[in-house]
Tab-separated table of C-alpha atoms in Angstrom:
chain	number	residue	atom	x	y	z
A	29	ASP	CA	17.955	13.250	104.859
A	30	ALA	CA	20.767	11.417	103.118
A	31	GLY	CA	18.445	9.650	100.725
A	32	VAL	CA	18.730	6.000	99.793
A	33	ILE	CA	22.260	4.753	100.366
A	34	GLN	CA	23.777	1.915	98.390
A	35	SER	CA	27.098	0.194	98.739
A	36	PRO	CA	29.393	-0.508	97.139
A	37	ARG	CA	29.039	1.978	94.287
A	38	HIS	CA	31.183	-0.167	92.034
A	39	GLU	CA	31.981	-3.849	92.204
A	40	VAL	CA	34.226	-5.888	89.953
A	41	THR	CA	34.341	-9.600	90.580
A	42	GLU	CA	35.134	-12.826	88.828
A	43	MET	CA	32.623	-15.350	87.613
A	44	GLY	CA	31.625	-17.765	90.334
A	45	GLN	CA	32.220	-15.388	93.207
A	46	GLU	CA	29.539	-14.306	95.637
A	47	VAL	CA	28.396	-10.697	95.387
A	48	THR	CA	26.474	-8.838	98.068
A	49	LEU	CA	24.871	-5.484	97.390
A	50	ARG	CA	23.614	-3.358	100.262
A	51	CYS	CA	20.900	-0.777	100.658
A	52	LYS	CA	19.815	1.558	103.400
A	53	PRO	CA	16.368	3.012	102.671
A	54	ILE	CA	15.146	6.420	103.735
A	55	SER	CA	14.228	6.367	107.396
A	56	GLY	CA	10.525	5.766	107.948
A	57	HIS	CA	9.852	4.309	104.538
A	58	ASP	CA	7.909	1.050	104.546
A	59	TYR	CA	8.543	-0.158	100.985
A	60	LEU	CA	11.861	-1.200	99.519
A	61	PHE	CA	12.511	-2.131	95.897
A	62	TRP	CA	15.429	-3.701	94.069
A	63	TYR	CA	15.830	-2.951	90.345
A	64	ARG	CA	18.362	-3.980	87.725
A	65	GLN	CA	19.245	-1.924	84.655
A	66	THR	CA	20.983	-3.174	81.521
A	67	MET	CA	21.212	-1.794	78.015
A	68	MET	CA	19.376	-4.789	76.610
A	69	ARG	CA	16.516	-5.087	79.101
A	70	GLY	CA	16.217	-1.604	80.530
A	71	LEU	CA	15.116	-1.104	84.123
A	72	GLU	CA	13.546	-4.200	85.678
A	73	LEU	CA	11.978	-4.693	89.095
A	74	LEU	CA	13.526	-7.694	90.827
A	75	ILE	CA	11.779	-7.807	94.196
A	76	TYR	CA	10.056	-5.556	96.680
A	77	PHE	CA	9.407	-5.599	100.406
A	78	ASN	CA	6.724	-4.104	102.600
A	79	ASN	CA	7.560	-3.715	106.278
A	80	ASN	CA	10.565	-6.010	105.784
A	81	VAL	CA	8.470	-8.799	104.239
A	82	PRO	CA	9.055	-9.823	100.606
A	83	ILE	CA	5.852	-9.202	98.672
A	84	ASP	CA	6.715	-9.952	95.051
A	85	ASP	CA	9.904	-11.656	93.906
A	86	SER	CA	8.653	-12.617	90.470
A	87	GLY	CA	11.328	-10.482	88.853
A	88	MET	CA	14.221	-12.330	90.444
A	89	PRO	CA	15.932	-13.985	87.480
A	90	GLU	CA	16.893	-17.301	89.067
A	91	ASP	CA	17.844	-19.056	92.245
A	92	ARG	CA	21.284	-17.534	92.206
A	93	PHE	CA	19.663	-14.295	93.321
A	94	SER	CA	18.369	-13.777	96.828
A	95	ALA	CA	17.290	-10.712	98.783
A	96	LYS	CA	16.763	-10.123	102.463
A	97	MET	CA	15.555	-7.312	104.648
A	98	PRO	CA	16.439	-8.157	108.260
A	99	ASN	CA	15.210	-4.810	109.554
A	100	ALA	CA	13.634	-1.582	108.386
A	101	SER	CA	16.950	0.104	107.729
A	102	PHE	CA	18.875	-2.500	105.786
A	103	SER	CA	18.498	-4.812	102.818
A	104	THR	CA	20.848	-7.003	100.816
A	105	LEU	CA	20.777	-8.474	97.340
A	106	LYS	CA	23.043	-11.451	96.951
A	107	ILE	CA	24.191	-13.216	93.813
A	108	GLN	CA	25.821	-16.597	94.294
A	109	PRO	CA	27.502	-17.678	92.096
A	110	SER	CA	27.835	-14.610	89.904
A	111	GLU	CA	27.961	-14.826	86.111
A	112	PRO	CA	29.047	-12.307	83.445
A	113	ARG	CA	25.413	-11.830	82.383
A	114	ASP	CA	24.693	-10.422	85.838
A	115	SER	CA	26.735	-7.357	84.959
A	116	ALA	CA	24.382	-4.400	85.331
A	117	VAL	CA	23.558	-1.416	87.487
A	118	TYR	CA	21.494	-2.406	90.500
A	119	PHE	CA	19.249	0.209	92.071
A	120	CYS	CA	17.534	0.214	95.398
A	121	ALA	CA	14.493	2.433	95.978
A	122	SER	CA	12.214	3.124	98.899
A	123	SER	CA	8.833	4.711	99.413
A	124	PHE	CA	6.296	5.424	102.132
A	125	ALA	CA	2.670	4.328	101.884
A	126	GLY	CA	1.828	4.180	105.574
A	127	GLY	CA	-0.458	1.194	105.294
A	128	SER	CA	-2.986	2.962	103.139
A	129	ARG	CA	-3.701	2.428	99.491
A	130	PRO	CA	-1.112	4.060	97.304
A	131	LEU	CA	-2.115	7.472	96.096
A	132	GLY	CA	0.859	7.870	93.849
A	133	GLU	CA	3.576	7.857	96.455
A	134	THR	CA	7.034	8.598	95.144
A	135	GLN	CA	9.806	6.043	94.930
A	136	TYR	CA	13.207	7.428	95.853
A	137	PHE	CA	16.113	5.750	94.131
A	138	GLY	CA	19.639	5.312	95.327
A	139	PRO	CA	22.682	6.050	93.159
A	140	GLY	CA	23.029	2.413	92.156
A	141	THR	CA	25.756	-0.217	92.289
A	142	ARG	CA	27.577	-0.834	89.038
A	143	LEU	CA	28.465	-4.524	88.935
A	144	LEU	CA	30.901	-6.047	86.496
A	145	VAL	CA	31.381	-9.806	86.517
A	146	LEU	CA	34.418	-10.931	84.563
B	8	ASP	CA	-0.147	-4.229	83.090
B	9	ALA	CA	-1.370	-1.304	81.091
B	10	LYS	CA	1.304	-0.161	78.644
B	11	THR	CA	2.586	3.205	77.561
B	12	THR	CA	4.040	4.352	74.252
B	13	GLN	CA	6.594	7.153	74.021
B	14	PRO	CA	8.807	8.487	71.232
B	15	ASN	CA	12.351	7.196	71.428
B	16	SER	CA	13.946	10.624	71.424
B	17	MET	CA	13.291	14.349	71.317
B	18	GLU	CA	15.495	17.378	70.922
B	19	SER	CA	15.001	20.837	72.279
B	20	ASN	CA	16.813	24.139	72.491
B	21	GLU	CA	17.778	25.573	75.829
B	22	GLU	CA	15.220	27.936	77.341
B	23	GLU	CA	12.451	26.550	75.117
B	24	PRO	CA	9.528	24.385	76.259
B	25	VAL	CA	9.549	20.643	75.769
B	26	HIS	CA	6.379	18.643	75.295
B	27	LEU	CA	6.799	14.910	75.873
B	28	PRO	CA	3.843	12.811	74.719
B	29	CYS	CA	2.727	9.498	76.157
B	30	ASN	CA	-0.013	7.244	74.862
B	31	HIS	CA	-1.777	4.861	77.211
B	32	SER	CA	-4.908	3.755	75.392
B	33	THR	CA	-5.549	0.767	77.697
B	34	ILE	CA	-5.450	2.793	80.910
B	35	SER	CA	-7.917	1.717	83.575
B	36	GLY	CA	-9.856	3.881	85.966
B	37	THR	CA	-7.512	3.199	88.883
B	38	ASP	CA	-4.253	3.807	87.017
B	39	TYR	CA	-2.175	6.798	88.010
B	40	ILE	CA	0.102	8.390	85.391
B	41	HIS	CA	3.622	8.822	86.718
B	42	TRP	CA	6.650	10.431	85.170
B	43	TYR	CA	10.190	9.741	86.255
B	44	ARG	CA	13.438	10.814	84.682
B	45	GLN	CA	16.932	9.433	84.773
B	46	LEU	CA	19.892	11.719	84.357
B	47	PRO	CA	23.119	10.194	83.076
B	48	SER	CA	24.780	7.872	85.586
B	49	GLN	CA	22.079	8.447	88.198
B	50	GLY	CA	19.067	6.617	89.533
B	51	PRO	CA	15.593	7.563	88.334
B	52	GLU	CA	13.928	10.492	90.052
B	53	TYR	CA	10.287	11.378	90.408
B	54	VAL	CA	8.988	14.199	88.245
B	55	ILE	CA	5.213	14.353	88.576
B	56	HIS	CA	2.080	12.242	88.678
B	57	GLY	CA	-1.654	12.623	88.171
B	58	LEU	CA	-4.928	10.770	87.874
B	59	THR	CA	-7.441	12.863	85.951
B	60	SER	CA	-6.691	16.546	86.361
B	61	ASN	CA	-3.730	18.487	85.059
B	62	VAL	CA	-0.947	18.877	87.594
B	63	ASN	CA	1.810	21.414	88.106
B	64	ASN	CA	4.882	21.372	90.293
B	65	ARG	CA	8.210	23.136	90.371
B	66	MET	CA	9.732	20.730	87.869
B	67	ALA	CA	7.052	20.317	85.232
B	68	SER	CA	3.394	20.223	84.272
B	69	LEU	CA	1.331	17.189	83.389
B	70	ALA	CA	-1.535	17.575	80.961
B	71	ILE	CA	-3.931	14.633	80.887
B	72	ALA	CA	-6.386	14.141	78.037
B	73	GLU	CA	-10.054	14.113	78.942
B	74	ASP	CA	-10.392	10.436	78.000
B	75	ARG	CA	-7.090	9.715	79.835
B	76	LYS	CA	-5.747	7.766	76.881
B	77	SER	CA	-2.811	10.108	76.523
B	78	SER	CA	-0.842	12.646	78.507
B	79	THR	CA	1.918	15.191	77.960
B	80	LEU	CA	4.765	16.139	80.238
B	81	ILE	CA	5.711	19.764	79.796
B	82	LEU	CA	9.083	21.180	80.748
B	83	HIS	CA	8.454	24.896	80.530
B	84	ARG	CA	12.015	26.085	79.961
B	85	ALA	CA	14.483	23.364	79.181
B	86	THR	CA	17.961	23.630	80.603
B	87	LEU	CA	21.017	21.526	79.881
B	88	ARG	CA	20.372	19.771	83.194
B	89	ASP	CA	17.047	18.490	81.868
B	90	ALA	CA	18.836	16.199	79.401
B	91	ALA	CA	17.714	12.764	80.554
B	92	VAL	CA	15.559	9.743	79.775
B	93	TYR	CA	11.952	10.445	80.687
B	94	TYR	CA	9.688	7.544	81.596
B	95	CYS	CA	5.902	7.575	81.482
B	96	ILE	CA	4.528	4.873	83.766
B	97	LEU	CA	1.071	3.685	84.716
B	98	ARG	CA	0.533	2.532	88.271
B	99	ASP	CA	-2.536	0.718	89.505
B	100	GLY	CA	-3.737	2.773	92.431
B	101	SER	CA	-5.805	-0.052	93.858
B	102	ASN	CA	-3.093	-2.467	94.898
B	103	ASP	CA	0.072	-2.264	92.851
B	104	TYR	CA	3.139	-0.581	94.263
B	105	LYS	CA	5.343	-1.528	91.353
B	106	LEU	CA	6.816	0.789	88.746
B	107	SER	CA	7.185	-0.812	85.313
B	108	PHE	CA	9.678	1.164	83.275
B	109	GLY	CA	9.583	1.132	79.496
B	110	ALA	CA	12.240	2.457	77.158
B	111	GLY	CA	11.351	6.088	77.794
B	112	THR	CA	12.129	9.173	75.742
B	113	THR	CA	15.697	10.414	75.552
B	114	VAL	CA	15.649	14.199	75.685
B	115	THR	CA	18.595	16.137	74.284
B	116	VAL	CA	18.887	19.844	75.036
B	117	ARG	CA	20.944	22.013	72.715
B	118	ALA	CA	22.720	25.041	74.090
């Protein structure tokens, strides 16, 4: 298995531009998570999906951020318009629970997208 | 969310064991203890998890106190590749799929 795939790996953009980050979870996984990591705030959960449905988006910082999961093999995180304070590493992770209560299932993280907003 | 407390940093010599402590005095009966680590410039990776009993896998061992208010991650023989930030995380096994990362412990391994 190729693991969680994220693209692009690096993104440099100017303030005000739209940024779209992409994630392909591990095949068969039913949970998908988006995290953001900065030096100041550490690793934060932004949103997560179960079976393509957003379950908890309380970590999404503001309306400029949106996430979608149109099918089980693809998700996007969009920032529009982007601001310099959005500069961070964005991680996507997936896991499999199979509809049962979690018994400590592992989250598998992608390599991350390093975003720099100038 | 139940919180964890870890030392900011620890140093070890190569080939020696590393004991990483974690305090979680407000742990509830349904909380699982998870450990993840993050190597430089990589995403976090799963290390080990447990509920009440001590656990062993190929990467590490997890020793859980009898009252579950603390635990220790044990790397039996540290290598340079074990240099990373190690996160101790509590997860509610009843209905919470989220991982809440704290600051973790930065482990440095000396050759």
